[in-house]
Every structure is written in structure tokens, then in C-alpha cells.
Coordinates of C-alpha atoms in Angstrom, one line a residue:
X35 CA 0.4 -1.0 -4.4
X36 CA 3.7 0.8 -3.6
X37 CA 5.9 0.3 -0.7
X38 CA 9.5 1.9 0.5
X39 CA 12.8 -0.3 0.8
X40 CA 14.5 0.8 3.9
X41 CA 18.1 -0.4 3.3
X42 CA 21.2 2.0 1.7
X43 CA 20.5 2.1 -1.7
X44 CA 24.2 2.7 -2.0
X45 CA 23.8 -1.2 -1.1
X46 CA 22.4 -2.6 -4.2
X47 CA 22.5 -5.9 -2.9
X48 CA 20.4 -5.7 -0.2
X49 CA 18.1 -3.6 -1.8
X50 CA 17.6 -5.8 -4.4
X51 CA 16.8 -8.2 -1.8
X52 CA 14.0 -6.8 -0.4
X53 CA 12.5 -5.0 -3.6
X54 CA 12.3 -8.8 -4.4
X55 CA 10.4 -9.7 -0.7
X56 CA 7.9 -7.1 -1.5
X57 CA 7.5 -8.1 -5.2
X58 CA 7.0 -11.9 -3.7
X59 CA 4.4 -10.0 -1.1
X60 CA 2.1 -8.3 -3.8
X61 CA 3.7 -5.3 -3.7
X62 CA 4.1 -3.7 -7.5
X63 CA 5.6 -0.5 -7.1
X64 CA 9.2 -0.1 -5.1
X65 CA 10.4 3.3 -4.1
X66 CA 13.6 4.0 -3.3
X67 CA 15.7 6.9 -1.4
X68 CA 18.2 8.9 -3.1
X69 CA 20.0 10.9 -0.9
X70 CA 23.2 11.2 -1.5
X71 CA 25.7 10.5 -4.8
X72 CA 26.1 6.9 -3.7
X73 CA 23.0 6.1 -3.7
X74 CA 22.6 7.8 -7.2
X75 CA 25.3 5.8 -8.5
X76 CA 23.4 2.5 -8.0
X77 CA 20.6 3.6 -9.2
X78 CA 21.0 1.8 -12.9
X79 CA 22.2 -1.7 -11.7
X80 CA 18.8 -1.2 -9.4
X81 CA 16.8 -0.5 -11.9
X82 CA 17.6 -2.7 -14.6
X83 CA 17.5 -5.8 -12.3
X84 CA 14.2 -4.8 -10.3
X85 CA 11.3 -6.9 -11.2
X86 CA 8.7 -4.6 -10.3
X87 CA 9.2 -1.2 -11.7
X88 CA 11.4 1.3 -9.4
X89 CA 10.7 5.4 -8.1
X90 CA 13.7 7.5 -7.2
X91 CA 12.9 9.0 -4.2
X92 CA 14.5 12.8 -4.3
X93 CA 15.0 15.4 -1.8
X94 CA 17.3 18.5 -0.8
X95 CA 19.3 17.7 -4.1
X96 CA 17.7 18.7 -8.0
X97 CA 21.1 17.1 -9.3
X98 CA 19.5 13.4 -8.5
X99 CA 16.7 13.7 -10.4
X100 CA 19.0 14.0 -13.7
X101 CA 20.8 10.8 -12.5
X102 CA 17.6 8.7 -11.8
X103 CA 15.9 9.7 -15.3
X104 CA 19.3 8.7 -16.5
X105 CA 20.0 5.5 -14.4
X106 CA 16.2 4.6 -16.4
X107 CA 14.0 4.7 -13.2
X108 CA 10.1 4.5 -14.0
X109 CA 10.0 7.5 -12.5
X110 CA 11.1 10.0 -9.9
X111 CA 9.3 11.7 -6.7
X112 CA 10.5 15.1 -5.8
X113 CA 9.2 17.0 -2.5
X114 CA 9.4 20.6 -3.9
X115 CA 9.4 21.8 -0.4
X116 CA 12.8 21.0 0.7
X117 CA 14.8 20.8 -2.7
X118 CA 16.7 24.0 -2.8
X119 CA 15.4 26.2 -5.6
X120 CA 14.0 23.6 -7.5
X121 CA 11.6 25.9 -9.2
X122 CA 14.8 27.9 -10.5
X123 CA 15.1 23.8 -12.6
X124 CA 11.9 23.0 -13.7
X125 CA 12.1 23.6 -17.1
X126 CA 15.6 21.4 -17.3
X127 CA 13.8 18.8 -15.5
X128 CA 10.8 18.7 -17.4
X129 CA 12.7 18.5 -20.5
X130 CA 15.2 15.8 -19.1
X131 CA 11.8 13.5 -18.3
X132 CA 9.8 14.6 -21.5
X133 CA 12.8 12.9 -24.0
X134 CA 13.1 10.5 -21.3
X135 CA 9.4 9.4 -21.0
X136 CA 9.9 9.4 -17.3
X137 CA 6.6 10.3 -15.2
X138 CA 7.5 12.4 -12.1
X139 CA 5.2 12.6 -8.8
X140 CA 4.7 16.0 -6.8
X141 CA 4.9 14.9 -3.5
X142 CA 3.6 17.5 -1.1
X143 CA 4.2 16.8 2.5
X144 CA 2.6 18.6 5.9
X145 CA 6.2 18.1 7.4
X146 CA 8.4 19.6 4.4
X147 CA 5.3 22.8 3.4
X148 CA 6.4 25.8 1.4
X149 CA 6.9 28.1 4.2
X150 CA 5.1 30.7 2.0
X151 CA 2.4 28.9 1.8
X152 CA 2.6 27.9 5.9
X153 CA 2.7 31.7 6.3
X154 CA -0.3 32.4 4.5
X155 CA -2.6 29.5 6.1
X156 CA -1.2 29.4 9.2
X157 CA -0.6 25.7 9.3
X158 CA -0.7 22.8 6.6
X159 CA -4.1 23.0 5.8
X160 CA -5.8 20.8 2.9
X161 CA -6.3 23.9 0.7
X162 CA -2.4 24.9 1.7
X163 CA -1.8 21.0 0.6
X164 CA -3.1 21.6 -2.5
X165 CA -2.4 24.7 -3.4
X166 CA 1.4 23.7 -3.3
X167 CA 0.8 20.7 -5.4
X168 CA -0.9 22.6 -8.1
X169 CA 1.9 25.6 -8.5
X170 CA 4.0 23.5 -8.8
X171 CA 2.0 21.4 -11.6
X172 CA 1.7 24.7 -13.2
X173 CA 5.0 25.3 -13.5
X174 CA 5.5 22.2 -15.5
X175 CA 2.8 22.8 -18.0
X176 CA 4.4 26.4 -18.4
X177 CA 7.5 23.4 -20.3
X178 CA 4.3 21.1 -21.9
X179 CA 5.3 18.6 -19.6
X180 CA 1.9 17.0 -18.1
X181 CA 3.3 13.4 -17.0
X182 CA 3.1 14.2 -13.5
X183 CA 1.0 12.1 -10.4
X184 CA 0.4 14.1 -7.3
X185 CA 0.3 13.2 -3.7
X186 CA -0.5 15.6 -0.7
X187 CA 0.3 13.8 2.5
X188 CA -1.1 14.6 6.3
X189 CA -0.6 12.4 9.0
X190 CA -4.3 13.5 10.2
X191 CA -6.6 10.6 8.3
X192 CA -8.8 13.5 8.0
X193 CA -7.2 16.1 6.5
X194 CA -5.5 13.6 4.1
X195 CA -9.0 12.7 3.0
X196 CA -10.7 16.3 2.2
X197 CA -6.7 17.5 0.7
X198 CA -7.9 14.5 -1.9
X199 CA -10.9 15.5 -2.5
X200 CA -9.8 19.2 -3.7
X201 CA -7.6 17.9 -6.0
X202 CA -9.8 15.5 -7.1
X203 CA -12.0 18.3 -7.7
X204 CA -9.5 20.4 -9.3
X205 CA -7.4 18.5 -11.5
X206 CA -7.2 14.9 -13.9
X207 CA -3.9 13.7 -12.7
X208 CA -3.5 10.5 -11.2
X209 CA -3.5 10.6 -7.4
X210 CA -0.8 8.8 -5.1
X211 CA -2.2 8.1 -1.9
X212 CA -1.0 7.7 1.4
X213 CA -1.2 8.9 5.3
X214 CA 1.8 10.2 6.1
X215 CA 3.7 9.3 9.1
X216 CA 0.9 6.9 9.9
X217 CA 2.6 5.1 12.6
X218 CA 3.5 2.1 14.5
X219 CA 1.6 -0.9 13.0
X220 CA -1.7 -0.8 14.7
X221 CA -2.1 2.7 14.6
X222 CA -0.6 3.2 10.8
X223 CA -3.2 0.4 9.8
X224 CA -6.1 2.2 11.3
X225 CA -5.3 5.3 10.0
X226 CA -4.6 4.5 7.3
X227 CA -7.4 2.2 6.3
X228 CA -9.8 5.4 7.4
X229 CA -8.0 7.5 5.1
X230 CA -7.7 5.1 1.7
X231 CA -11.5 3.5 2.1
X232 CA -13.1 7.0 2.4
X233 CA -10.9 8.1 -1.1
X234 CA -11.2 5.0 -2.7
X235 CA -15.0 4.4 -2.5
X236 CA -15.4 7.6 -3.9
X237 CA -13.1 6.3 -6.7
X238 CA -10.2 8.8 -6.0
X239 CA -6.7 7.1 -5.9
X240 CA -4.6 5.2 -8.3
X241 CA -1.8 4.0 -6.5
X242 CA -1.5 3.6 -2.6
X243 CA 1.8 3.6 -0.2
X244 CA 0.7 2.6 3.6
X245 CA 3.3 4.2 5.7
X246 CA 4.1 2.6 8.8
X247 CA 6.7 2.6 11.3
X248 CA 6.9 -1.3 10.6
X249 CA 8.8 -3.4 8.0
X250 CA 7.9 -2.3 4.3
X251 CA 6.3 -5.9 4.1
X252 CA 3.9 -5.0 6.4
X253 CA 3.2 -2.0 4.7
X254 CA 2.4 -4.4 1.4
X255 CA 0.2 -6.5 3.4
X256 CA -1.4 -3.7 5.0
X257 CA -2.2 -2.0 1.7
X258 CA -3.4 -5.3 0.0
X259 CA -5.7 -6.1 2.7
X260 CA -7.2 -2.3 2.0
X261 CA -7.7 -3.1 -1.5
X262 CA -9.0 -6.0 -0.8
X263 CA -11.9 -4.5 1.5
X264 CA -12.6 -2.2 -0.9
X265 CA -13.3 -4.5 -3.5
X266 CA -10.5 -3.7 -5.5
X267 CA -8.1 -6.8 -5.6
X268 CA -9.2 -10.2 -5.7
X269 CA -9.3 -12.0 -2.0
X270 CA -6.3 -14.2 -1.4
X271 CA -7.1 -16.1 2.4
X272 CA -10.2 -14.4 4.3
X273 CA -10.6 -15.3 7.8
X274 CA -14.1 -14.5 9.4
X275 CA -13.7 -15.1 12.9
X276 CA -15.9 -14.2 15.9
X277 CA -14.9 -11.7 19.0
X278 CA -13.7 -13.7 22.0
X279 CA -17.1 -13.7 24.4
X280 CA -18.1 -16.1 27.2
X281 CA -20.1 -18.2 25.0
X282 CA -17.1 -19.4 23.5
X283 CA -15.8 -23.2 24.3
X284 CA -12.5 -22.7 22.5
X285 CA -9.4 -19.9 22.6
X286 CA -10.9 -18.7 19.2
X287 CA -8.0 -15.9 19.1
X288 CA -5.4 -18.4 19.5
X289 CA -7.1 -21.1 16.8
X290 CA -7.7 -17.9 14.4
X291 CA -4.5 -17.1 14.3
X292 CA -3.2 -20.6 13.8
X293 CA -5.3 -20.9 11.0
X294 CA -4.2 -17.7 9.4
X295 CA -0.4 -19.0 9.7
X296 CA -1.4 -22.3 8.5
X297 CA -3.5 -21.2 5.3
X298 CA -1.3 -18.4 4.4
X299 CA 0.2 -17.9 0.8
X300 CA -2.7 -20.5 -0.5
X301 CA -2.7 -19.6 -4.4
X302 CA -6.6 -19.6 -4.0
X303 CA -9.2 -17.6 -3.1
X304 CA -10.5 -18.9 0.0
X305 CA -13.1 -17.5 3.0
X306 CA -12.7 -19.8 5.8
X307 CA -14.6 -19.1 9.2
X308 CA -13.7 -19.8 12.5
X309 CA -16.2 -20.0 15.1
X310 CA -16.1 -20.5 18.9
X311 CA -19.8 -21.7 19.6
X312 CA -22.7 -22.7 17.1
X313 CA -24.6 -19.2 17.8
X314 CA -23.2 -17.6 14.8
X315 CA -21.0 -20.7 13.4
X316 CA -24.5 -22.2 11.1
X317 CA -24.4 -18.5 9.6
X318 CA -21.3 -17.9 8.8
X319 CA -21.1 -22.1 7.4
X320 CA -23.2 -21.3 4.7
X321 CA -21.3 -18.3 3.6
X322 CA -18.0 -19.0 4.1
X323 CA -15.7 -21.8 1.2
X324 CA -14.4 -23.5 4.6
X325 CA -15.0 -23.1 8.8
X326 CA -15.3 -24.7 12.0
X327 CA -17.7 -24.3 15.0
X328 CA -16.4 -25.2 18.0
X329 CA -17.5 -27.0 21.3
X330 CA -16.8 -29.4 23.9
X331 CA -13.4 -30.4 22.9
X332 CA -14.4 -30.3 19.0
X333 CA -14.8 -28.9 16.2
X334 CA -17.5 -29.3 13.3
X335 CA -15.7 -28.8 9.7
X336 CA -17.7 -27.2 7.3
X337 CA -17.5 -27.3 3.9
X338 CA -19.6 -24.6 1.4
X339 CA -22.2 -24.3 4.4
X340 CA -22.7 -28.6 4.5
X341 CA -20.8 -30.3 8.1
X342 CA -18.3 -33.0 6.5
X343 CA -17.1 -34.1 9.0
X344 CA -16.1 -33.9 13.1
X345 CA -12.5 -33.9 14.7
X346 CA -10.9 -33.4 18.1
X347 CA -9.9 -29.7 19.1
X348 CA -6.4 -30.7 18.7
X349 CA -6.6 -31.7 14.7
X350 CA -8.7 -28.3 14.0
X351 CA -5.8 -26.7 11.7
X352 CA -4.9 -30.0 9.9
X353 CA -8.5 -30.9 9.2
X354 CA -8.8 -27.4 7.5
X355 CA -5.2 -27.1 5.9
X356 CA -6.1 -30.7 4.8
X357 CA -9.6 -29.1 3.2
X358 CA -8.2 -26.1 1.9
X359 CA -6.0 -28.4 -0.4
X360 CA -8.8 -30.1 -1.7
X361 CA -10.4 -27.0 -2.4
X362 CA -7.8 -25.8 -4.5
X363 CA -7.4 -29.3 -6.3
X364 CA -10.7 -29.1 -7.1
X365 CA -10.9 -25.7 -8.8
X366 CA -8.0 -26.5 -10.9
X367 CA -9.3 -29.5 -12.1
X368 CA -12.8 -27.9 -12.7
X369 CA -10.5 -25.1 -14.5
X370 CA -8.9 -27.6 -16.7
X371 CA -12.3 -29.4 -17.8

């Protein structure tokens, strides 16, 4: 799970500061942009103090991917496409990150394509994706450097998805995934979460960036939740709630999202439901760790699919905070025994 910081990182500072809110939000991988000699120049204080590890982010500029190798980044992302005849460096490069043992990602954008390659397709097509990613690959094993990951990013969920599929088809190198200019939140998420579920079930992807027009923590929780759909991270809080509908006796958007702020950053796994009526509330009681079902001014805790107990509308959050502790103290005694 990677994510972007979105300060200077001239500042070092600040980016510190928020490399260490996305490590506190899950986030494992922090990326950083490089654009200019400042920001080069912090790159070792950055690195070194980081607690997750930390990608130099490289554009327009080959002379910044010697000074991230050098600054000891875990590695270094370079869009071929707009760094000025970076293929004229290659071999330097993959010699400076060979002795180095730094991994570099090819990073093939729709926005930043080879104009050759826009020329012969006509537009930034999946095989015109991944056709870029591969010359360029090539050129690196021409040095017998082969520590490379690839990404080829679309902001079209679609096209994304069948550019990863050719490559996946087509080469053993790990696969960075991400949607491209996904976004504003909503729309980023949706995207998104099209795009990674489709790859992922089919087991392509071994790291994940969820690019949103939002705050990179966003992007972490975004990304987590994906993983966590997919089956590939262990579920943190779960909240199965039912769509508003005129059966409902209680605001159950309003209560849901209470109970989300209320429960978040348990250190548990935990499925709690929360039910507006008692149609679908007995269900979801016996598969859910924790719920309510709602009606005529209360609400019905449930506890592993057995009612414990019956409270006033107004102490629905407390009563299930209140459980949800309990819970917890009870797995970690069961843990200890």
C-alpha cells in the first residue's frame, strides 16, 4: 500500500510529518517528488528518518535519480516519457542502482506517452502502454539490470485493467498498480476500486497507489479498504449497514456514520451491523461480531447473533463502543490463556 506526500520535499519537516500520518494510517510505502535540486538535497535526512521505506519520485531531470540512489532511497520511479533523453543514461543508471541494490519502477503514464509511440497508435492505447513499459525494460537488461517494477497508468478503469493484463501476460516483473488521475474522492474511489478488484482477483498486482484528488490519507484508507474487499488484508472495523428505505424507524445514515467515527482505530477485527428495522437486522445479527436493529425509539444490541440487551435510541453508540471494548478484552484474554 503506497501513497504520495504532497508537501515540498525541500521541507523535510513537514514531509516527515505526514510520511509519519500515512505510516500511522496503514500506509507502507511513501513516495516522494523530486523535482528540483532542493528537493534532492533532502532526500538523505528523508530517508534515513522515514519509518516506512521511501521512492524518489523523478521526472524531466536524469541527474536526480543519481542523487536519490545516493541519498539511500528504497528506490526510485522514473517516467521515461518526459525525462529528456533518458535512454542516452540507462546504462549509467542501471549501473548506479545495480552497486546500489536500489530497485527502480518504470512508470508509464497516458499523460506523459512517448510521442513515438502516440504516433504509431494514435492515442494511449493499452498495447501503446505497454509497449513503452517493455522498451524501456529492455534497455535495462541490454546493462543485466533486472530489479525493475512496472506501472502503466490510464485514467480509464478500463483501459488500466486490460494494459495489466498484457503485461501480466508478457513479463514476471512485479506490477505497481494504480488509476491514474482517478479523481475527486468519490469518483477516484470508484474508479479505482473497479480497476484494482478486476487485477487483483486475477492475482495481478503487488503494490497499489489510489490516486485521488483528496488528502494522501484518504488515498491510504481508500486503498486499504480495497485490500480489504479483496481478501487481501485482515479487516480492521466493518460496518454492514442497510440503505435508507421507508421501512426504516431510525436515521440509519446518520447512526452509521456515528458508529463508524465512534469504533474507528479499534486494534480488533470487528463486523458490527447497523440496522434500521428488524427485516434484515435477525440476518445480519447472526453474522455480524456486534449490531443493532432499530425501532420505536430503540435499539436491540446484538452480540455474535444473541440480543443482550435493549437501550433508548439516544445510548445506541455508547451501548456498542461500550461492547466493542469488551470484545476486544475478551480476545486478548482468550489470546493470553
Amino acid at each position: 500500500m503506497q501513497s504520495m506526500t504532497t508537501t515540498l520535499t525541500a521541507d523535510v519537516e513537514a514531509t516527515l510529518r505526514q510520511i509519519a500520518e500515512l505510516t500511522a494510517a496503514g500506509c507502507q510505502i511513501a513516495r516522494v517528488a523530486v523535482p528540483s535540486q532542493d528537493d534532492a538535497d533532502a532526500l538523505p535526512a528523508i530517508a534515513r528518518k522515514s519509518q516506512i521505506p521511501v521512492i524518489a519520485d523523478i521526472h524531466f531531470q536524469p541527474k536526480y535519480v543519481f542523487a536519490a540512489i545516493d541519498a539511500g532511497c528504497a528506490g526510485v520511479r522514473v517516467n521515461p516519457g518526459n525525462i529528456l533523453r533518458f535512454d542516452d543514461r540507462i546504462k549509467e543508471i542501471a549501473r548506479a542502482a545495480s552497486g546500489a541494490g536500489v530497485p527502480i519502477r518504470i512508470g508509464v503514464n497516458a499523460g506523459s506517452l512517448d510521442r513515438r509511440l502516440l504516433a504509431k497508435y494514435g492515442r494511449a492505447t493499452p498495447e501503446a502502454l505497454v509497449e513503452s513499459a517493455l522498451w524501456e525494460c529492455s534497455l535495462f537488461e541490454e546493462h543485466g539490470y533486472t530489479d525493475i517494477k512496472i506501472s502503466v497508468k490510464h485514467h480509464d478503469p478500463l483501459v488500466t485493467v486490460r494494459a495489466y493484463e498484457l503485461l501480466a501476460e508478457r513479463c514476471d516483473y512485479p506490477l505497481h498498480l494504480g488509476v491514474t488521475e482517478a479523481g475527486p474522492l468519490l469518483q477516484g474511489t470508484i474508479k479505482s476500486a473497479v480497476a484494482f478488484g478486476t487485477l487483483l482477483n486475477r492475482g495481478i498486482g503487488d503494490t497499489i497507489r489510489v490516486s485521488l484528488s483528496a488528502p494522501p490519507v484518504d488515498e491510504v484508507k481508500v486503498g486499504i479498504g480495497i485490500l480489504e474487499s479483496c481478501g487481501l488484508r485482515e479487516r480492521r472495523l466493518e460496518i454492514v449497514s442497510c440503505p435508507s428505505c421507508g421501512r426504516a424507524q431510525v436515521d440509519v445514515h446518520t447512526l452509521a456514520e456515528r458508529v463508524t467515527a465512534a469504533l474507528d482505530g479499534l486494534p480488533h477485527p470487528l463486523r458490527v451491523a447497523v440496522m434500521g428495522c428488524v427485516v434484515n437486522g435477525p440476518g445480519e445479527a447472526r453474522e455480524a461480531d456486534l449490531g443493532v436493529s432499530c425501532g420505536n425509539g430503540k435499539g436491540q444490541i446484538f452480540r455474535k447473533g444473541e440480543v443482550i440487551k435493549t437501550v433508548p435510541e439516544s445510548q445506541i453508540v455508547e451501548a456498542l463502543v461500550e461492547e466493542a471494548l469488551r470484545i476486544g478484552e475478551t480476545g486478548q484474554e482468550e489470546q493470553a490463556s
